[in-house]
Amino acid sequence: MNWLITAAGAALVLIVLRDVFHTLWHPTRHGGLSRLIMTALWRLSSSLAPRRASGLAGPVAMLVVVAMWALTAVGGWALIYWPHMPDAFTYAAGLRPADHAGFLDAMYVSLVHVSTLGLGDIAPTAGWLRILAPMEALVGFVLLSATVAWTLGIYPALARRRALALRLSHLARTRPTTERIDADAGAAIIDSLAAAVAVISVDFQQYAGSYYFHDGDDRTSLARQITGAMNLADQAAGARHPDVRLAAAVLRAALDDLAAILDERFLHTRGTARQVFDAFARDHRRHSGVQ
């Protein structure tokens, strides 16, 4: 029975490490615990919270995921220690081993190790536990590094997304006609938009959690502005300048790829690119920019 509890603890630790790995270093559409938590909090905020308060969904979800990682790892290691207390541990003077062999004491030992405090009042003496205890400290370091890396990655991705939305808003306000974009400058603008859309597609794959962040207003909301890029691509497809038509085709391909990523990972509409972007706008509580 003791070894079953220890095995259950080891399984919890492995589940956390797998989730960190797939969230940060090898993102997949299948997701994991972090994906389930962020999706659940996103749906909850969308249905219950007012639009202004729902902007907290992304940051709160990140905090909940990090707390889940930490608490699950600590609990897993506590289950590894608990069945072997007090016999496989040494206690400081003044502590009666029989009084400090419960699950809460195992949690205390686990917290001391994962935080690398190393108080030494309760320490493992069994050989295999003396190897595992420093490994828990390494896991604590991995969790801290993962949290920092996630934060440093996801917020620049959000900045790129909002910058693209703002640029599309600027273009929409100029009301470009086919004649105005039928030039070398028009081809350059459309080509740069295609490159920016490709970057956003990679961001949604690498930092899927960025999807669950609301944007400040319509001008910086990609969910609101992205259909403007589709309108521009359709408009430029009829230009006489060959470079403009080529750039329009590249932009349309980039938009189709972005729609496919959004639909496969988040929306599941199985519709056309415009239908996916409409669903994207609704999911972010925006009105579609389709004219």
mmCIF file with all atom_site columns, C-alpha atoms in Angstrom, residues 18-112:
data_model
loop_
_atom_site.group_PDB
_atom_site.id
_atom_site.type_symbol
_atom_site.label_atom_id
_atom_site.label_alt_id
_atom_site.label_comp_id
_atom_site.label_asym_id
_atom_site.label_entity_id
_atom_site.label_seq_id
_atom_site.pdbx_PDB_ins_code
_atom_site.Cartn_x
_atom_site.Cartn_y
_atom_site.Cartn_z
_atom_site.occupancy
_atom_site.B_iso_or_equiv
_atom_site.pdbx_formal_charge
_atom_site.auth_seq_id
_atom_site.auth_comp_id
_atom_site.auth_asym_id
_atom_site.auth_atom_id
_atom_site.pdbx_PDB_model_num
ATOM 1  C CA . ARG A 1 18  ? 4.468   16.912 -18.869 1.00 0.00 ? 18  ARG A CA 1
ATOM 2  C CA . ASP A 1 19  ? 2.004   19.792 -18.715 1.00 0.00 ? 19  ASP A CA 1
ATOM 3  C CA . VAL A 1 20  ? 4.795   22.364 -18.351 1.00 0.00 ? 20  VAL A CA 1
ATOM 4  C CA . PHE A 1 21  ? 6.630   20.760 -21.267 1.00 0.00 ? 21  PHE A CA 1
ATOM 5  C CA . HIS A 1 22  ? 3.614   20.809 -23.585 1.00 0.00 ? 22  HIS A CA 1
ATOM 6  C CA . THR A 1 23  ? 2.546   24.287 -22.526 1.00 0.00 ? 23  THR A CA 1
ATOM 7  C CA . LEU A 1 24  ? 5.885   25.993 -23.068 1.00 0.00 ? 24  LEU A CA 1
ATOM 8  C CA . TRP A 1 25  ? 8.357   23.906 -25.004 1.00 0.00 ? 25  TRP A CA 1
ATOM 9  C CA . HIS A 1 26  ? 6.297   21.610 -27.205 1.00 0.00 ? 26  HIS A CA 1
ATOM 10 C CA . PRO A 1 27  ? 2.795   23.079 -27.609 1.00 0.00 ? 27  PRO A CA 1
ATOM 11 C CA . THR A 1 28  ? 0.226   20.751 -29.163 1.00 0.00 ? 28  THR A CA 1
ATOM 12 C CA . ARG A 1 29  ? -3.419  21.189 -30.031 1.00 0.00 ? 29  ARG A CA 1
ATOM 13 C CA . HIS A 1 30  ? -4.312  18.451 -27.543 1.00 0.00 ? 30  HIS A CA 1
ATOM 14 C CA . GLY A 1 31  ? -3.277  20.718 -24.668 1.00 0.00 ? 31  GLY A CA 1
ATOM 15 C CA . GLY A 1 32  ? -3.324  19.452 -21.113 1.00 0.00 ? 32  GLY A CA 1
ATOM 16 C CA . LEU A 1 33  ? -4.249  20.624 -17.640 1.00 0.00 ? 33  LEU A CA 1
ATOM 17 C CA . SER A 1 34  ? -3.253  24.206 -18.326 1.00 0.00 ? 34  SER A CA 1
ATOM 18 C CA . ARG A 1 35  ? -5.346  24.280 -21.510 1.00 0.00 ? 35  ARG A CA 1
ATOM 19 C CA . LEU A 1 36  ? -8.386  22.901 -19.687 1.00 0.00 ? 36  LEU A CA 1
ATOM 20 C CA . ILE A 1 37  ? -8.057  25.443 -16.880 1.00 0.00 ? 37  ILE A CA 1
ATOM 21 C CA . MET A 1 38  ? -7.619  28.415 -19.202 1.00 0.00 ? 38  MET A CA 1
ATOM 22 C CA . THR A 1 39  ? -10.503 27.328 -21.421 1.00 0.00 ? 39  THR A CA 1
ATOM 23 C CA . ALA A 1 40  ? -12.814 26.828 -18.431 1.00 0.00 ? 40  ALA A CA 1
ATOM 24 C CA . LEU A 1 41  ? -11.991 30.234 -16.932 1.00 0.00 ? 41  LEU A CA 1
ATOM 25 C CA . TRP A 1 42  ? -12.385 31.883 -20.345 1.00 0.00 ? 42  TRP A CA 1
ATOM 26 C CA . ARG A 1 43  ? -15.859 30.400 -20.821 1.00 0.00 ? 43  ARG A CA 1
ATOM 27 C CA . LEU A 1 44  ? -16.807 31.301 -17.263 1.00 0.00 ? 44  LEU A CA 1
ATOM 28 C CA . SER A 1 45  ? -15.684 34.911 -17.633 1.00 0.00 ? 45  SER A CA 1
ATOM 29 C CA . SER A 1 46  ? -17.414 35.242 -21.010 1.00 0.00 ? 46  SER A CA 1
ATOM 30 C CA . SER A 1 47  ? -20.734 34.052 -19.627 1.00 0.00 ? 47  SER A CA 1
ATOM 31 C CA . LEU A 1 48  ? -20.713 35.667 -16.177 1.00 0.00 ? 48  LEU A CA 1
ATOM 32 C CA . ALA A 1 49  ? -18.407 38.678 -16.113 1.00 0.00 ? 49  ALA A CA 1
ATOM 33 C CA . PRO A 1 50  ? -19.076 42.065 -17.717 1.00 0.00 ? 50  PRO A CA 1
ATOM 34 C CA . ARG A 1 51  ? -16.868 42.892 -20.669 1.00 0.00 ? 51  ARG A CA 1
ATOM 35 C CA . ARG A 1 52  ? -14.507 45.144 -18.693 1.00 0.00 ? 52  ARG A CA 1
ATOM 36 C CA . ALA A 1 53  ? -14.000 42.564 -15.925 1.00 0.00 ? 53  ALA A CA 1
ATOM 37 C CA . SER A 1 54  ? -13.554 39.731 -18.418 1.00 0.00 ? 54  SER A CA 1
ATOM 38 C CA . GLY A 1 55  ? -10.248 41.331 -19.410 1.00 0.00 ? 55  GLY A CA 1
ATOM 39 C CA . LEU A 1 56  ? -8.823  39.743 -16.276 1.00 0.00 ? 56  LEU A CA 1
ATOM 40 C CA . ALA A 1 57  ? -9.535  36.225 -17.568 1.00 0.00 ? 57  ALA A CA 1
ATOM 41 C CA . GLY A 1 58  ? -6.118  35.717 -19.142 1.00 0.00 ? 58  GLY A CA 1
ATOM 42 C CA . PRO A 1 59  ? -3.933  36.960 -16.256 1.00 0.00 ? 59  PRO A CA 1
ATOM 43 C CA . VAL A 1 60  ? -6.068  35.173 -13.658 1.00 0.00 ? 60  VAL A CA 1
ATOM 44 C CA . ALA A 1 61  ? -5.950  31.958 -15.685 1.00 0.00 ? 61  ALA A CA 1
ATOM 45 C CA . MET A 1 62  ? -2.152  32.164 -15.832 1.00 0.00 ? 62  MET A CA 1
ATOM 46 C CA . LEU A 1 63  ? -1.991  32.577 -12.049 1.00 0.00 ? 63  LEU A CA 1
ATOM 47 C CA . VAL A 1 64  ? -4.328  29.623 -11.536 1.00 0.00 ? 64  VAL A CA 1
ATOM 48 C CA . VAL A 1 65  ? -2.263  27.429 -13.882 1.00 0.00 ? 65  VAL A CA 1
ATOM 49 C CA . VAL A 1 66  ? 1.001   28.304 -12.120 1.00 0.00 ? 66  VAL A CA 1
ATOM 50 C CA . ALA A 1 67  ? -0.617  27.648 -8.729  1.00 0.00 ? 67  ALA A CA 1
ATOM 51 C CA . MET A 1 68  ? -1.911  24.311 -10.027 1.00 0.00 ? 68  MET A CA 1
ATOM 52 C CA . TRP A 1 69  ? 1.564   23.340 -11.220 1.00 0.00 ? 69  TRP A CA 1
ATOM 53 C CA . ALA A 1 70  ? 3.135   24.236 -7.879  1.00 0.00 ? 70  ALA A CA 1
ATOM 54 C CA . LEU A 1 71  ? 0.499   22.669 -5.610  1.00 0.00 ? 71  LEU A CA 1
ATOM 55 C CA . THR A 1 72  ? 0.287   19.462 -7.634  1.00 0.00 ? 72  THR A CA 1
ATOM 56 C CA . ALA A 1 73  ? 4.064   19.061 -7.607  1.00 0.00 ? 73  ALA A CA 1
ATOM 57 C CA . VAL A 1 74  ? 4.232   19.717 -3.863  1.00 0.00 ? 74  VAL A CA 1
ATOM 58 C CA . GLY A 1 75  ? 1.366   17.297 -3.200  1.00 0.00 ? 75  GLY A CA 1
ATOM 59 C CA . GLY A 1 76  ? 2.949   14.644 -5.423  1.00 0.00 ? 76  GLY A CA 1
ATOM 60 C CA . TRP A 1 77  ? 6.250   14.799 -3.602  1.00 0.00 ? 77  TRP A CA 1
ATOM 61 C CA . ALA A 1 78  ? 4.435   14.771 -0.255  1.00 0.00 ? 78  ALA A CA 1
ATOM 62 C CA . LEU A 1 79  ? 2.789   11.493 -1.279  1.00 0.00 ? 79  LEU A CA 1
ATOM 63 C CA . ILE A 1 80  ? 6.234   10.121 -2.070  1.00 0.00 ? 80  ILE A CA 1
ATOM 64 C CA . TYR A 1 81  ? 7.567   11.070 1.389   1.00 0.00 ? 81  TYR A CA 1
ATOM 65 C CA . TRP A 1 82  ? 4.530   10.332 3.540   1.00 0.00 ? 82  TRP A CA 1
ATOM 66 C CA . PRO A 1 83  ? 4.495   6.504  3.556   1.00 0.00 ? 83  PRO A CA 1
ATOM 67 C CA . HIS A 1 84  ? 8.146   6.453  4.618   1.00 0.00 ? 84  HIS A CA 1
ATOM 68 C CA . MET A 1 85  ? 7.824   8.794  7.588   1.00 0.00 ? 85  MET A CA 1
ATOM 69 C CA . PRO A 1 86  ? 9.212   8.721  10.218  1.00 0.00 ? 86  PRO A CA 1
ATOM 70 C CA . ASP A 1 87  ? 11.472  5.680  9.662   1.00 0.00 ? 87  ASP A CA 1
ATOM 71 C CA . ALA A 1 88  ? 13.295  6.998  6.573   1.00 0.00 ? 88  ALA A CA 1
ATOM 72 C CA . PHE A 1 89  ? 13.809  10.496 8.004   1.00 0.00 ? 89  PHE A CA 1
ATOM 73 C CA . THR A 1 90  ? 15.926  12.084 10.677  1.00 0.00 ? 90  THR A CA 1
ATOM 74 C CA . TYR A 1 91  ? 14.515  14.751 12.983  1.00 0.00 ? 91  TYR A CA 1
ATOM 75 C CA . ALA A 1 92  ? 16.117  17.669 14.758  1.00 0.00 ? 92  ALA A CA 1
ATOM 76 C CA . ALA A 1 93  ? 16.452  17.614 18.521  1.00 0.00 ? 93  ALA A CA 1
ATOM 77 C CA . GLY A 1 94  ? 13.176  18.484 20.216  1.00 0.00 ? 94  GLY A CA 1
ATOM 78 C CA . LEU A 1 95  ? 11.007  16.901 17.529  1.00 0.00 ? 95  LEU A CA 1
ATOM 79 C CA . ARG A 1 96  ? 9.373   13.572 18.319  1.00 0.00 ? 96  ARG A CA 1
ATOM 80 C CA . PRO A 1 97  ? 9.323   11.525 15.093  1.00 0.00 ? 97  PRO A CA 1
ATOM 81 C CA . ALA A 1 98  ? 6.006   9.881  15.974  1.00 0.00 ? 98  ALA A CA 1
ATOM 82 C CA . ASP A 1 99  ? 4.359   13.306 16.252  1.00 0.00 ? 99  ASP A CA 1
ATOM 83 C CA . HIS A 1 100 ? 5.633   14.479 12.886  1.00 0.00 ? 100 HIS A CA 1
ATOM 84 C CA . ALA A 1 101 ? 4.809   11.651 10.509  1.00 0.00 ? 101 ALA A CA 1
ATOM 85 C CA . GLY A 1 102 ? 1.464   12.774 9.095   1.00 0.00 ? 102 GLY A CA 1
ATOM 86 C CA . PHE A 1 103 ? 0.565   14.020 5.646   1.00 0.00 ? 103 PHE A CA 1
ATOM 87 C CA . LEU A 1 104 ? 0.810   17.662 6.728   1.00 0.00 ? 104 LEU A CA 1
ATOM 88 C CA . ASP A 1 105 ? 4.362   17.015 7.853   1.00 0.00 ? 105 ASP A CA 1
ATOM 89 C CA . ALA A 1 106 ? 5.089   15.440 4.471   1.00 0.00 ? 106 ALA A CA 1
ATOM 90 C CA . MET A 1 107 ? 3.654   18.560 2.831   1.00 0.00 ? 107 MET A CA 1
ATOM 91 C CA . TYR A 1 108 ? 5.931   20.675 5.000   1.00 0.00 ? 108 TYR A CA 1
ATOM 92 C CA . VAL A 1 109 ? 8.984   18.662 3.946   1.00 0.00 ? 109 VAL A CA 1
ATOM 93 C CA . SER A 1 110 ? 7.934   18.947 0.326   1.00 0.00 ? 110 SER A CA 1
ATOM 94 C CA . LEU A 1 111 ? 7.463   22.719 0.545   1.00 0.00 ? 111 LEU A CA 1
ATOM 95 C CA . VAL A 1 112 ? 10.858  23.125 2.192   1.00 0.00 ? 112 VAL A CA 1
#
